[in-house]
Every structure is written in structure tokens, then in C-alpha cells.
Amino acid sequence: EAGVAQSPRYKIIEKRQSVAFWCNPISGHATLYWYQQILGQGPKLLIQFQNNGVVDDSQLPKDRFSAERLKGVDSTLKIQPAKLEDSAVYLCASSLAGPLRAFFGQGTRLTVV
Amino acid sequence: AQTVTQSQPEMSVQEAETVTLSCTYDTSESNYYLFWYKQPPSRQMILVIRQEAYKQQNATENRFSVNFQKAAKSFSLKISDSQLGDTAMYFCAFMNPNNAGNMLTFGGGTRLMVKP
């Protein structure tokens, strides 16, 4: 079966610019997660969707980050405006229900200069 | 809030030997799940093994096994017969199924290098 697809793999932007990441989960997976992984740290959950509804976005910096999952399939994560501290790998994961068997994509490495 | 601590930033092991990675966690919950994930240079997180807190028997998956000490809140990963392909970052993670979001809380990771 196809895995979780993410694009782009790499992105370099200047601070104060905007950027968007795209995630296509495994077909049929209702739950979708976005994680932020700063270099040298473990991933931190930004937002969790169940179908097209938000389950948990308590750690999402809502003044600059936004995410949507239209039609309960693909998802986009946007940062506007970007800050230097947003440099990280952004991982998308999906599962049938809950994280007991979550599948991760290869992530997008963002560098803000 | 739960916390997960991995006290070994880096480890190395000779090929074919055994290595143990440490993980401790802090929680007031009695029912939860613990995970070990592998992250190779490709960045894709791969589930290695999962343990349910209410099960006393330690989980095993081929060359990977855990030593789950619930009272000590310790969850170590043992890799037997280490292979070059085991070289990666390893993350310990915690999940409380009673939370609405069932989010995974990750430790800071251990970089494992398997030497030929």
C-alpha cells in the first residue's frame, strides 16, 4: 500500500515569508497528525484531525500557523509569517483510528533564514 | 502532563552485539501505551515495538525486545544481533488513551550507530 506522502521534501525561505506543506495520508485513514521536529529533539504534535474535524490543536501557534483538512483526506499546514525558530522538520502521520499504529511520512525540512 | 526522558544522546555498538537504549517517563495514569520508534536518515518514523501498560509481559518483535518496569516508570529497548541497518535515531514515546486526542509524547531521542 502507498505510504503517507508529503511535499515538498525541502524548503528554504526568508523570515516573514509564508510557506505551505502538503500531506496525503494513507487511503482510508481517518486520523491525521502534523508534528514539528526541531533539530536534536523529538517530534511535538501541532494538530490532530479526525476526518475533517480538529481533535487537538492546543500546541499549534495559531497566530502564525494554520492547518486544514478539506474533505477529510489531504491536509495543508501553513506558516505566515515564518520566524527563524520555525526551522524544523514537519512530519505528517496518519492512522485508521488513534496513534496505536500511526504511519509517518518522510517530512518536510524547513529552513528559515 | 506526561514527560519522556532519554538520557543517552548517543550510543554505539559493534555489529552482531547487543545494545540497550534507556527511557524513563513520568505519568499519574495507570493505563497507557509506550512505543519505540526508529528514524533513519530518510526522516520517516518507523514503529519498532509497542507495549501496553496493563500487560506484564514484555513485548518482543524479532531482534527487538523491551524491559518494561512499570513501578520504576522505565521502558528500555534491547536490540540483539545488531545490524548496520539499525543505525538511526530511536525515540521513546508515551500515549494516554484517556486523552481525547491520544497524542504521542516523544523523548529527545538516542542516536545509535552500529559499527562494522
PDB file of C-alpha atoms in Angstrom, chain A residues 9-10 35 37 40-43 45 48 55-56 59 89 91 99-102 104-109, chain B residues 33 35 37 39 41-47 50 89 91 95 100-109:
ATOM      1  CA  ARG A   9      10.905  17.465   0.881  1.00  0.00           C
ATOM      2  CA  TYR A  10      12.911  20.641   1.454  1.00  0.00           C
ATOM      3  CA  TYR A  35       4.284  17.121  14.101  1.00  0.00           C
ATOM      4  CA  GLN A  37      10.590  18.185  14.969  1.00  0.00           C
ATOM      5  CA  GLY A  40      18.037  17.399  18.109  1.00  0.00           C
ATOM      6  CA  GLN A  41      14.579  16.964  19.637  1.00  0.00           C
ATOM      7  CA  GLY A  42      11.700  14.542  19.430  1.00  0.00           C
ATOM      8  CA  PRO A  43       8.586  15.371  17.395  1.00  0.00           C
ATOM      9  CA  LEU A  45       2.303  17.367  17.999  1.00  0.00           C
ATOM     10  CA  GLN A  48      -4.624  16.285  15.040  1.00  0.00           C
ATOM     11  CA  VAL A  55      -9.342  16.954  17.695  1.00  0.00           C
ATOM     12  CA  ASP A  56      -6.359  18.699  19.292  1.00  0.00           C
ATOM     13  CA  GLN A  59       0.166  23.237  20.739  1.00  0.00           C
ATOM     14  CA  VAL A  89      11.182  19.046  10.047  1.00  0.00           C
ATOM     15  CA  LEU A  91       6.125  15.363   9.845  1.00  0.00           C
ATOM     16  CA  PRO A  99      -1.864   6.570  17.226  1.00  0.00           C
ATOM     17  CA  LEU A 100      -1.540   2.897  18.149  1.00  0.00           C
ATOM     18  CA  ARG A 101      -0.451   2.210  14.588  1.00  0.00           C
ATOM     19  CA  ALA A 102       0.416   5.552  13.065  1.00  0.00           C
ATOM     20  CA  PHE A 104       4.635   8.680   9.175  1.00  0.00           C
ATOM     21  CA  GLY A 105       5.687  10.448   6.021  1.00  0.00           C
ATOM     22  CA  GLN A 106       9.258  11.477   5.289  1.00  0.00           C
ATOM     23  CA  GLY A 107       8.637  15.031   6.380  1.00  0.00           C
ATOM     24  CA  THR A 108       9.434  18.450   5.008  1.00  0.00           C
ATOM     25  CA  ARG A 109      12.643  20.083   6.189  1.00  0.00           C
TER      26      ARG A 109
ATOM     27  CA  TYR B  33       0.916   2.768  25.887  1.00  0.00           C
ATOM     28  CA  PHE B  35       6.390   2.936  21.945  1.00  0.00           C
ATOM     29  CA  TYR B  37      10.203   4.481  17.017  1.00  0.00           C
ATOM     30  CA  GLN B  39      14.056   7.363  12.500  1.00  0.00           C
ATOM     31  CA  PRO B  41      18.271   9.484   7.756  1.00  0.00           C
ATOM     32  CA  SER B  42      15.246   9.369   5.449  1.00  0.00           C
ATOM     33  CA  ARG B  43      13.399  11.012   8.394  1.00  0.00           C
ATOM     34  CA  GLN B  44      10.449   8.604   8.245  1.00  0.00           C
ATOM     35  CA  MET B  45       9.447   7.457  11.729  1.00  0.00           C
ATOM     36  CA  ILE B  46       9.019   3.688  11.823  1.00  0.00           C
ATOM     37  CA  LEU B  47       7.288   1.874  14.686  1.00  0.00           C
ATOM     38  CA  ARG B  50       4.663  -1.176  21.380  1.00  0.00           C
ATOM     39  CA  MET B  89      17.731   7.818  15.818  1.00  0.00           C
ATOM     40  CA  PHE B  91      12.636   7.725  20.028  1.00  0.00           C
ATOM     41  CA  MET B  95       0.376   7.741  24.798  1.00  0.00           C
ATOM     42  CA  ALA B 100      -9.318  12.933  23.642  1.00  0.00           C
ATOM     43  CA  GLY B 101      -6.516  13.429  21.181  1.00  0.00           C
ATOM     44  CA  ASN B 102      -4.493  10.319  22.038  1.00  0.00           C
ATOM     45  CA  MET B 103      -1.373  12.264  21.205  1.00  0.00           C
ATOM     46  CA  LEU B 104       2.112  10.755  21.276  1.00  0.00           C
ATOM     47  CA  THR B 105       4.639  12.423  23.593  1.00  0.00           C
ATOM     48  CA  PHE B 106       8.185  11.765  22.420  1.00  0.00           C
ATOM     49  CA  GLY B 107      11.507  11.758  24.222  1.00  0.00           C
ATOM     50  CA  GLY B 108      14.526  13.611  22.897  1.00  0.00           C
ATOM     51  CA  GLY B 109      15.949  10.595  21.102  1.00  0.00           C
TER      52      GLY B 109
END
